[in-house]
DNA sequence: GCCAACGTTGGC
DNA sequence: GCCAACGTTGGC
């Protein structure tokens, strides 16, 4: 089992939106970054645990926990000319972009703000989120980092 | 293959 | 709203 952190802008789709979805599950479409895609395509498995992160908002940080709820499959929006994620260069016989379904598990008892995560940089050695200039929307979390961040929930 | 221009991300 | 970081595009 692997651990991940996935970013979302709460103005567009936040953890409350996920919770309110039928089956509390949403196809994580629109990922158009190869590194993030490769994580989904090559490494994600059903049951993997996800930190749900709110970006581009007043208090960016980890707000809850979700779970990978499907195997990777082609992102349908890449073939939809009306979608803002439409990719005319993607070949239906060899889709360029994939996604997984993401299922809501729970909110954290409190938001763990980015600022606080940065304060613990030493304990979270090499955490992808706080590496300089990081813009990945999906990134791996080690088991150690996962446990440590979960511990911060009660701090 | 290089690299300048451009667009996007996302914290502040 | 600003801007640093960085990915992508496209001319050459």
CSV table of C-alpha atoms (C1' of nucleotides) in Angstrom, one decimal:
chain,number,residue,atom,x,y,z
A,1,UNK,CA,0.0,0.0,0.0
A,2,UNK,CA,1.2,3.5,-0.9
A,3,UNK,CA,0.5,6.9,0.4
A,4,UNK,CA,-0.1,10.1,-1.6
A,5,UNK,CA,-0.9,13.7,-1.4
A,6,UNK,CA,-3.3,15.2,-3.9
A,7,UNK,CA,-3.9,18.9,-4.3
A,8,UNK,CA,-7.2,20.5,-5.1
A,9,UNK,CA,-8.4,24.1,-5.1
A,10,UNK,CA,-11.4,24.3,-2.7
A,11,UNK,CA,-13.0,26.9,-4.9
A,12,UNK,CA,-13.1,24.4,-7.7
A,13,UNK,CA,-13.4,21.1,-5.9
A,14,UNK,CA,-12.8,20.8,-2.2
A,15,UNK,CA,-13.0,18.0,0.3
A,16,UNK,CA,-16.6,18.9,1.1
A,17,UNK,CA,-17.5,18.5,-2.5
A,18,UNK,CA,-15.9,15.0,-2.5
A,19,UNK,CA,-17.9,14.1,0.6
A,20,UNK,CA,-21.1,15.1,-1.0
A,21,UNK,CA,-20.6,13.1,-4.2
A,22,UNK,CA,-22.6,9.9,-4.8
A,23,UNK,CA,-20.7,7.1,-3.1
A,24,UNK,CA,-18.4,9.9,-1.9
A,25,UNK,CA,-16.3,9.1,-4.9
A,26,UNK,CA,-15.1,11.2,-7.8
A,27,UNK,CA,-13.0,10.5,-10.9
A,28,UNK,CA,-9.8,12.6,-10.5
A,29,UNK,CA,-9.9,14.0,-14.0
A,30,UNK,CA,-7.9,16.8,-15.6
A,31,UNK,CA,-4.4,15.8,-14.6
A,32,UNK,CA,-2.2,17.0,-17.4
A,33,UNK,CA,1.2,16.6,-16.0
A,34,UNK,CA,3.3,13.6,-17.0
A,35,UNK,CA,4.9,13.1,-13.7
A,36,UNK,CA,1.6,13.1,-11.9
A,37,UNK,CA,0.1,10.9,-14.5
A,38,UNK,CA,2.9,8.4,-14.1
A,39,UNK,CA,2.2,8.1,-10.4
A,40,UNK,CA,-1.4,7.3,-11.1
A,41,UNK,CA,-0.7,5.0,-14.1
A,42,UNK,CA,2.3,3.1,-12.7
A,43,UNK,CA,2.1,3.2,-8.9
A,44,UNK,CA,-1.4,3.8,-7.6
A,45,UNK,CA,-3.4,0.9,-6.4
A,46,UNK,CA,-6.9,0.6,-5.1
A,47,UNK,CA,-6.8,1.1,-1.3
A,48,UNK,CA,-3.8,3.5,-1.3
A,49,UNK,CA,-4.3,6.3,1.2
A,50,UNK,CA,-4.4,10.0,0.2
A,51,UNK,CA,-3.9,13.2,2.0
A,52,UNK,CA,-6.4,15.7,0.6
A,53,UNK,CA,-4.7,19.1,0.3
A,54,UNK,CA,-6.3,22.5,-0.4
A,55,UNK,CA,-4.2,24.8,-2.5
A,56,UNK,CA,-4.7,28.3,-3.7
A,57,UNK,CA,-6.8,29.3,-0.8
A,58,UNK,CA,-6.6,31.3,2.5
A,59,UNK,CA,-5.0,28.6,4.5
A,60,UNK,CA,-3.3,26.0,2.3
A,61,UNK,CA,-2.9,22.7,4.0
A,62,UNK,CA,-3.9,19.1,4.5
A,63,UNK,CA,-7.6,18.9,5.3
A,64,UNK,CA,-8.5,15.3,5.1
A,65,UNK,CA,-8.0,11.7,4.0
A,66,UNK,CA,-9.2,10.0,0.9
A,67,UNK,CA,-8.5,6.6,-0.7
A,68,UNK,CA,-7.8,5.4,-4.2
A,69,UNK,CA,-11.0,3.7,-5.2
A,70,UNK,CA,-10.2,2.3,-8.6
A,71,UNK,CA,-7.4,1.1,-10.8
A,72,UNK,CA,-6.1,3.7,-13.3
A,73,UNK,CA,-8.2,4.1,-16.5
A,74,UNK,CA,-8.3,6.6,-19.3
A,75,UNK,CA,-9.5,10.1,-18.5
A,76,UNK,CA,-12.6,10.6,-20.6
A,77,UNK,CA,-12.3,14.4,-20.6
A,78,UNK,CA,-9.2,14.1,-23.0
A,79,UNK,CA,-11.6,13.0,-25.8
A,80,UNK,CA,-14.3,15.5,-25.1
A,81,UNK,CA,-14.0,18.6,-27.3
A,82,UNK,CA,-16.3,20.6,-24.9
A,83,UNK,CA,-14.0,19.8,-21.9
A,84,UNK,CA,-11.4,22.3,-20.9
A,85,UNK,CA,-9.2,19.2,-20.5
A,86,UNK,CA,-9.7,18.1,-24.1
A,87,UNK,CA,-6.4,17.0,-25.7
A,88,UNK,CA,-6.7,16.7,-29.5
A,89,UNK,CA,-3.3,14.9,-29.6
A,90,UNK,CA,-4.4,12.0,-27.5
A,91,UNK,CA,-5.1,8.9,-29.5
A,92,UNK,CA,-8.1,6.9,-28.3
A,93,UNK,CA,-6.2,3.7,-29.1
A,94,UNK,CA,-3.4,4.8,-26.8
A,95,UNK,CA,-4.8,7.3,-24.4
A,96,UNK,CA,-2.3,9.8,-23.1
A,97,UNK,CA,-4.0,10.7,-19.8
A,98,UNK,CA,-5.4,8.4,-17.1
A,99,UNK,CA,-7.1,8.9,-13.8
A,100,UNK,CA,-8.2,7.0,-10.7
A,101,UNK,CA,-11.4,7.3,-8.7
A,102,UNK,CA,-10.9,9.0,-5.3
A,103,UNK,CA,-13.1,8.3,-2.3
A,104,UNK,CA,-13.7,10.4,0.7
A,105,UNK,CA,-12.6,8.9,4.0
A,106,UNK,CA,-12.7,11.7,6.6
A,107,UNK,CA,-11.8,15.2,7.5
A,108,UNK,CA,-8.8,15.7,9.8
A,109,UNK,CA,-9.7,17.0,13.2
A,110,UNK,CA,-8.0,20.2,12.2
A,111,UNK,CA,-6.4,21.6,9.1
A,112,UNK,CA,-2.6,21.1,9.0
A,113,UNK,CA,-1.5,24.3,7.4
A,114,UNK,CA,1.4,24.4,5.0
A,115,UNK,CA,3.2,26.8,7.2
A,116,UNK,CA,3.2,24.4,10.1
A,117,UNK,CA,4.3,21.6,7.8
A,118,UNK,CA,7.3,23.8,6.8
A,119,UNK,CA,8.1,24.2,10.5
A,120,UNK,CA,8.6,20.5,10.7
A,121,UNK,CA,10.8,20.2,7.7
A,122,UNK,CA,13.5,18.5,9.6
A,123,UNK,CA,11.3,15.6,10.7
A,124,UNK,CA,9.8,15.4,7.3
A,125,UNK,CA,13.0,15.0,5.4
A,126,UNK,CA,12.6,15.4,1.7
A,127,UNK,CA,8.9,15.8,1.8
A,128,UNK,CA,7.9,16.5,-1.8
A,129,UNK,CA,5.4,19.2,-0.8
A,130,UNK,CA,8.0,21.5,0.8
A,131,UNK,CA,10.7,21.0,-1.7
A,132,UNK,CA,11.6,24.2,-3.4
A,133,UNK,CA,9.4,25.2,-6.3
A,134,UNK,CA,7.3,22.1,-6.3
A,135,UNK,CA,4.2,22.3,-8.4
A,136,UNK,CA,3.1,18.7,-8.6
A,137,UNK,CA,-0.5,18.1,-8.0
A,138,UNK,CA,0.0,14.5,-7.0
A,139,UNK,CA,3.0,13.4,-5.0
A,140,UNK,CA,4.2,10.4,-3.1
A,141,UNK,CA,4.3,10.4,0.7
A,142,UNK,CA,6.4,7.9,2.6
A,143,UNK,CA,5.0,5.8,5.4
A,144,UNK,CA,7.1,7.7,7.9
A,145,UNK,CA,5.9,11.1,6.6
A,146,UNK,CA,2.3,9.8,6.6
A,147,UNK,CA,2.6,8.8,10.3
A,148,UNK,CA,4.3,12.0,11.3
A,149,UNK,CA,1.8,14.2,9.6
A,150,UNK,CA,-1.1,12.3,11.1
A,151,UNK,CA,0.5,12.8,14.5
A,152,UNK,CA,0.4,16.6,13.8
A,153,UNK,CA,-3.4,16.3,13.7
A,154,UNK,CA,-3.5,15.9,17.4
A,155,UNK,CA,-0.8,18.4,18.2
B,1,DG,C1',18.7,19.5,-29.7
B,2,DC,C1',18.8,24.3,-28.0
B,3,DC,C1',16.6,27.9,-26.0
B,4,DA,C1',13.5,32.0,-25.8
B,5,DA,C1',8.8,32.9,-25.2
B,6,DC,C1',4.9,31.8,-23.0
B,7,DG,C1',1.5,29.8,-19.8
B,8,DT,C1',0.4,27.8,-15.3
B,9,DT,C1',0.8,26.9,-10.5
B,10,DG,C1',0.3,28.4,-6.1
B,11,DG,C1',2.2,30.9,-2.0
B,12,DC,C1',2.3,35.2,-0.2
C,1,DG,C1',-2.2,41.2,-7.6
C,2,DC,C1',2.6,39.9,-7.7
C,3,DC,C1',6.1,37.0,-9.0
C,4,DA,C1',9.2,32.8,-8.6
C,5,DA,C1',9.4,28.3,-10.4
C,6,DC,C1',9.1,25.4,-13.9
C,7,DG,C1',6.7,22.8,-17.8
C,8,DT,C1',5.6,23.2,-22.7
C,9,DT,C1',5.9,24.9,-27.2
C,10,DG,C1',7.9,25.9,-31.4
C,11,DG,C1',11.4,28.2,-34.4
C,12,DC,C1',15.8,27.4,-35.9
